[in-house]
Amino acid sequence: MQLIQLALSLLPKAIEAAQQGVAAWHAYLDAQKIQGNEDLNTAIEALKSEFTRHRVIAEHEAGLA
Amino acid sequence: MRSKLFVVVVALAFLYGCASTGGVKKVGYVGLTAAGQAIWLAQGIEPTLVCDRAGAPPAPACVMPDLHHTISLKFVEANKIGEKASDALFALPAEIKGPTPEILNFVSQIWDLLNEIRGLIPASAPQKKLASQLDELAAKK
């Protein structure tokens, strides 16, 4: 019972901290001009291309390419 | 006890916040982007530390060619995981709710590889700068 009361007393501050965290993520994404799912998928495809490009560079450095 | 409970409540509230705003996929994207930036940062600096290359520190602070080969293979692996993670993230529906263990697992694997690479690079001024920059990116996880 005491644990539940303690959790409830912490909840407002926890929600505030979580909202700030969510806001920070969204601010970061807004800066990247990503909004809808299509934008997000386009960004994910671009991210994958970067992983591929850097994999090829690493393969060259490793003497695999 | 109080601080541990606070962390648990914050984590639950954060997941609720993500799920309620449909932001789980976006959060996965941000985490994967931070991991990618960390890989590419290290991948850009490490070759400049290879012994006998221009600008490399003198031995024993430089990276020996055999070690550079080992590290490069780890970069290959990390980028392959990033490609797989991108595919998995792309396939997620926009309205996905709750945590996505598969994506978290991929991101975690990339950071584990980066930590291995960090441990392999000999101590030097550029290595310390790289470690500091990686710590900053890790804070975005």
mmCIF file of C-alpha atoms in Angstrom:
data_model
loop_
_atom_site.group_PDB
_atom_site.id
_atom_site.type_symbol
_atom_site.label_atom_id
_atom_site.label_comp_id
_atom_site.label_asym_id
_atom_site.label_seq_id
_atom_site.Cartn_x
_atom_site.Cartn_y
_atom_site.Cartn_z
ATOM 1 C CA MET A 1 0.000 0.000 0.000
ATOM 2 C CA GLN A 2 2.828 2.348 0.939
ATOM 3 C CA LEU A 3 4.568 1.480 -2.320
ATOM 4 C CA ILE A 4 1.474 2.399 -4.331
ATOM 5 C CA GLN A 5 1.150 5.695 -2.449
ATOM 6 C CA LEU A 6 4.817 6.434 -3.105
ATOM 7 C CA ALA A 7 4.419 5.618 -6.824
ATOM 8 C CA LEU A 8 1.367 7.858 -7.053
ATOM 9 C CA SER A 9 3.213 10.713 -5.326
ATOM 10 C CA LEU A 10 6.055 10.416 -7.862
ATOM 11 C CA LEU A 11 3.766 10.135 -10.877
ATOM 12 C CA PRO A 12 3.338 13.892 -11.632
ATOM 13 C CA LYS A 13 7.104 14.466 -11.707
ATOM 14 C CA ALA A 14 7.611 11.265 -13.684
ATOM 15 C CA ILE A 15 5.045 12.306 -16.305
ATOM 16 C CA GLU A 16 6.673 15.735 -16.546
ATOM 17 C CA ALA A 17 10.123 14.183 -17.057
ATOM 18 C CA ALA A 18 8.747 11.734 -19.609
ATOM 19 C CA GLN A 19 6.947 14.505 -21.486
ATOM 20 C CA GLN A 20 10.208 16.452 -21.640
ATOM 21 C CA GLY A 21 11.931 13.363 -23.006
ATOM 22 C CA VAL A 22 9.244 12.816 -25.629
ATOM 23 C CA ALA A 23 9.355 16.521 -26.486
ATOM 24 C CA ALA A 24 13.115 16.341 -26.936
ATOM 25 C CA TRP A 25 12.772 13.448 -29.360
ATOM 26 C CA HIS A 26 10.062 15.224 -31.295
ATOM 27 C CA ALA A 27 12.073 18.444 -31.389
ATOM 28 C CA TYR A 28 14.978 16.496 -32.815
ATOM 29 C CA LEU A 29 12.736 14.940 -35.433
ATOM 30 C CA ASP A 30 11.102 18.260 -36.253
ATOM 31 C CA ALA A 31 14.585 19.610 -36.898
ATOM 32 C CA GLN A 32 15.028 16.789 -39.369
ATOM 33 C CA LYS A 33 11.692 17.843 -40.978
ATOM 34 C CA ILE A 34 10.213 14.405 -40.545
ATOM 35 C CA GLN A 35 6.463 14.390 -40.019
ATOM 36 C CA GLY A 36 4.269 11.727 -41.597
ATOM 37 C CA ASN A 37 4.979 8.036 -42.003
ATOM 38 C CA GLU A 38 6.020 8.561 -45.634
ATOM 39 C CA ASP A 39 8.617 11.129 -44.558
ATOM 40 C CA LEU A 40 9.799 8.781 -41.859
ATOM 41 C CA ASN A 41 10.089 5.863 -44.282
ATOM 42 C CA THR A 42 12.023 8.058 -46.714
ATOM 43 C CA ALA A 43 14.382 8.983 -43.871
ATOM 44 C CA ILE A 44 14.767 5.305 -42.911
ATOM 45 C CA GLU A 45 15.640 4.420 -46.522
ATOM 46 C CA ALA A 46 18.262 7.196 -46.538
ATOM 47 C CA LEU A 47 19.612 5.857 -43.245
ATOM 48 C CA LYS A 48 19.899 2.356 -44.716
ATOM 49 C CA SER A 49 21.758 3.783 -47.731
ATOM 50 C CA GLU A 50 24.292 5.345 -45.364
ATOM 51 C CA PHE A 51 24.766 2.035 -43.556
ATOM 52 C CA THR A 52 25.312 0.342 -46.952
ATOM 53 C CA ARG A 53 27.759 3.012 -48.122
ATOM 54 C CA HIS A 54 29.797 2.737 -44.925
ATOM 55 C CA ARG A 55 29.708 -1.076 -45.054
ATOM 56 C CA VAL A 56 31.288 -0.933 -48.527
ATOM 57 C CA ILE A 57 33.982 1.456 -47.223
ATOM 58 C CA ALA A 58 34.679 -0.867 -44.268
ATOM 59 C CA GLU A 59 34.867 -3.887 -46.604
ATOM 60 C CA HIS A 60 37.437 -1.996 -48.673
ATOM 61 C CA GLU A 61 39.463 -1.164 -45.528
ATOM 62 C CA ALA A 62 39.274 -4.826 -44.487
ATOM 63 C CA GLY A 63 40.479 -5.934 -47.918
ATOM 64 C CA LEU A 64 37.228 -7.734 -48.687
ATOM 65 C CA ALA A 65 36.216 -5.608 -51.659
ATOM 66 C CA MET B 1 14.339 2.535 -3.191
ATOM 67 C CA ARG B 2 12.641 5.849 -3.942
ATOM 68 C CA SER B 3 15.021 6.677 -6.810
ATOM 69 C CA LYS B 4 14.672 3.187 -8.353
ATOM 70 C CA LEU B 5 10.906 3.444 -8.236
ATOM 71 C CA PHE B 6 11.117 6.905 -9.815
ATOM 72 C CA VAL B 7 13.171 5.504 -12.707
ATOM 73 C CA VAL B 8 10.632 2.718 -13.234
ATOM 74 C CA VAL B 9 7.726 5.165 -13.202
ATOM 75 C CA VAL B 10 9.542 7.513 -15.635
ATOM 76 C CA ALA B 11 10.262 4.601 -17.990
ATOM 77 C CA LEU B 12 6.634 3.464 -17.932
ATOM 78 C CA ALA B 13 5.388 7.012 -18.435
ATOM 79 C CA PHE B 14 7.844 7.480 -21.324
ATOM 80 C CA LEU B 15 6.672 4.299 -23.041
ATOM 81 C CA TYR B 16 3.081 5.401 -22.493
ATOM 82 C CA GLY B 17 3.910 8.793 -23.992
ATOM 83 C CA CYS B 18 5.550 7.211 -27.027
ATOM 84 C CA ALA B 19 2.715 4.765 -27.546
ATOM 85 C CA SER B 20 -0.002 7.356 -27.089
ATOM 86 C CA THR B 21 1.547 9.672 -29.677
ATOM 87 C CA GLY B 22 2.387 6.871 -32.130
ATOM 88 C CA GLY B 23 6.038 7.800 -31.739
ATOM 89 C CA VAL B 24 7.561 4.374 -31.206
ATOM 90 C CA LYS B 25 8.721 4.098 -34.809
ATOM 91 C CA LYS B 26 10.176 7.612 -34.653
ATOM 92 C CA VAL B 27 11.995 6.838 -31.407
ATOM 93 C CA GLY B 28 13.433 3.717 -33.047
ATOM 94 C CA TYR B 29 14.607 5.858 -35.956
ATOM 95 C CA VAL B 30 16.297 8.367 -33.645
ATOM 96 C CA GLY B 31 18.044 5.603 -31.682
ATOM 97 C CA LEU B 32 19.253 3.898 -34.857
ATOM 98 C CA THR B 33 20.412 7.235 -36.311
ATOM 99 C CA ALA B 34 22.464 7.961 -33.179
ATOM 100 C CA ALA B 35 24.027 4.486 -33.376
ATOM 101 C CA GLY B 36 24.798 5.028 -37.085
ATOM 102 C CA GLN B 37 26.377 8.422 -36.415
ATOM 103 C CA ALA B 38 28.560 6.831 -33.749
ATOM 104 C CA ILE B 39 29.720 4.045 -36.092
ATOM 105 C CA TRP B 40 30.481 6.445 -38.924
ATOM 106 C CA LEU B 41 32.329 8.853 -36.629
ATOM 107 C CA ALA B 42 34.575 6.053 -35.363
ATOM 108 C CA GLN B 43 34.907 4.626 -38.888
ATOM 109 C CA GLY B 44 36.085 8.010 -40.153
ATOM 110 C CA ILE B 45 38.706 8.510 -37.443
ATOM 111 C CA GLU B 46 40.120 4.998 -36.941
ATOM 112 C CA PRO B 47 41.817 4.734 -40.391
ATOM 113 C CA THR B 48 43.713 7.963 -39.648
ATOM 114 C CA LEU B 49 45.294 6.235 -36.635
ATOM 115 C CA VAL B 50 46.742 3.316 -38.612
ATOM 116 C CA CYS B 51 50.540 3.127 -38.255
ATOM 117 C CA ASP B 52 52.526 4.701 -41.115
ATOM 118 C CA ARG B 53 49.503 6.575 -42.483
ATOM 119 C CA ALA B 54 49.724 10.353 -42.713
ATOM 120 C CA GLY B 55 48.868 12.027 -39.410
ATOM 121 C CA ALA B 56 48.856 8.799 -37.389
ATOM 122 C CA PRO B 57 50.347 8.965 -33.884
ATOM 123 C CA PRO B 58 53.675 7.177 -33.352
ATOM 124 C CA ALA B 59 53.771 3.586 -32.033
ATOM 125 C CA PRO B 60 52.549 2.285 -29.649
ATOM 126 C CA ALA B 61 49.637 4.742 -29.901
ATOM 127 C CA CYS B 62 48.942 3.964 -33.566
ATOM 128 C CA VAL B 63 46.724 1.116 -34.798
ATOM 129 C CA MET B 64 48.729 -1.798 -36.213
ATOM 130 C CA PRO B 65 47.597 -3.062 -39.667
ATOM 131 C CA ASP B 66 46.421 -6.435 -38.269
ATOM 132 C CA LEU B 67 44.322 -4.662 -35.665
ATOM 133 C CA HIS B 68 42.973 -2.280 -38.322
ATOM 134 C CA HIS B 69 41.807 -5.342 -40.289
ATOM 135 C CA THR B 70 40.048 -6.735 -37.200
ATOM 136 C CA ILE B 71 38.404 -3.384 -36.464
ATOM 137 C CA SER B 72 37.319 -2.939 -40.092
ATOM 138 C CA LEU B 73 35.554 -6.316 -39.951
ATOM 139 C CA LYS B 74 33.690 -5.098 -36.869
ATOM 140 C CA PHE B 75 32.651 -1.952 -38.780
ATOM 141 C CA VAL B 76 31.385 -4.189 -41.602
ATOM 142 C CA GLU B 77 29.332 -6.181 -39.091
ATOM 143 C CA ALA B 78 27.960 -3.065 -37.354
ATOM 144 C CA ASN B 79 26.841 -1.557 -40.671
ATOM 145 C CA LYS B 80 25.224 -4.850 -41.718
ATOM 146 C CA ILE B 81 23.226 -4.808 -38.485
ATOM 147 C CA GLY B 82 22.267 -1.205 -39.242
ATOM 148 C CA GLU B 83 20.977 -2.265 -42.667
ATOM 149 C CA LYS B 84 18.910 -5.078 -41.116
ATOM 150 C CA ALA B 85 17.595 -2.728 -38.436
ATOM 151 C CA SER B 86 16.607 -0.184 -41.118
ATOM 152 C CA ASP B 87 14.627 -2.867 -42.962
ATOM 153 C CA ALA B 88 12.892 -3.942 -39.745
ATOM 154 C CA LEU B 89 12.104 -0.335 -38.846
ATOM 155 C CA PHE B 90 10.784 0.427 -42.338
ATOM 156 C CA ALA B 91 8.428 -2.560 -42.113
ATOM 157 C CA LEU B 92 6.854 -1.364 -38.851
ATOM 158 C CA PRO B 93 3.374 0.097 -39.211
ATOM 159 C CA ALA B 94 3.177 3.826 -38.434
ATOM 160 C CA GLU B 95 0.686 3.293 -35.634
ATOM 161 C CA ILE B 96 2.794 0.682 -33.818
ATOM 162 C CA LYS B 97 2.267 0.756 -30.045
ATOM 163 C CA GLY B 98 4.566 -0.347 -27.251
ATOM 164 C CA PRO B 99 8.266 -1.194 -27.287
ATOM 165 C CA THR B 100 9.883 -2.900 -30.282
ATOM 166 C CA PRO B 101 12.387 -5.436 -28.876
ATOM 167 C CA GLU B 102 13.764 -6.357 -32.325
ATOM 168 C CA ILE B 103 14.867 -2.776 -33.064
ATOM 169 C CA LEU B 104 16.209 -2.280 -29.541
ATOM 170 C CA ASN B 105 18.191 -5.495 -29.891
ATOM 171 C CA PHE B 106 19.752 -4.360 -33.201
ATOM 172 C CA VAL B 107 20.693 -0.955 -31.746
ATOM 173 C CA SER B 108 22.134 -2.642 -28.674
ATOM 174 C CA GLN B 109 24.265 -4.948 -30.861
ATOM 175 C CA ILE B 110 25.682 -1.925 -32.732
ATOM 176 C CA TRP B 111 26.644 -0.199 -29.464
ATOM 177 C CA ASP B 112 28.212 -3.426 -28.187
ATOM 178 C CA LEU B 113 30.387 -3.614 -31.316
ATOM 179 C CA LEU B 114 31.346 0.033 -30.906
ATOM 180 C CA ASN B 115 32.378 -0.593 -27.311
ATOM 181 C CA GLU B 116 34.541 -3.500 -28.496
ATOM 182 C CA ILE B 117 36.150 -1.235 -31.107
ATOM 183 C CA ARG B 118 36.758 1.488 -28.500
ATOM 184 C CA GLY B 119 38.522 -1.058 -26.337
ATOM 185 C CA LEU B 120 40.794 -2.106 -29.205
ATOM 186 C CA ILE B 121 42.072 1.351 -30.226
ATOM 187 C CA PRO B 122 45.285 2.265 -28.339
ATOM 188 C CA ALA B 123 45.193 5.355 -26.120
ATOM 189 C CA SER B 124 46.128 8.617 -27.868
ATOM 190 C CA ALA B 125 44.830 12.178 -28.068
ATOM 191 C CA PRO B 126 42.598 11.467 -31.141
ATOM 192 C CA GLN B 127 41.348 8.250 -29.478
ATOM 193 C CA LYS B 128 40.355 10.210 -26.344
ATOM 194 C CA LYS B 129 38.559 12.806 -28.464
ATOM 195 C CA LEU B 130 36.728 10.023 -30.313
ATOM 196 C CA ALA B 131 35.710 8.386 -27.013
ATOM 197 C CA SER B 132 34.319 11.693 -25.773
ATOM 198 C CA GLN B 133 32.305 12.227 -28.985
ATOM 199 C CA LEU B 134 30.952 8.666 -28.807
ATOM 200 C CA ASP B 135 29.829 9.273 -25.230
ATOM 201 C CA GLU B 136 27.878 12.316 -26.412
ATOM 202 C CA LEU B 137 26.142 10.253 -29.106
ATOM 203 C CA ALA B 138 25.480 7.426 -26.641
ATOM 204 C CA ALA B 139 23.525 9.888 -24.517
ATOM 205 C CA LYS B 140 20.971 10.062 -27.364
ATOM 206 C CA LYS B 141 20.321 6.323 -27.146
#
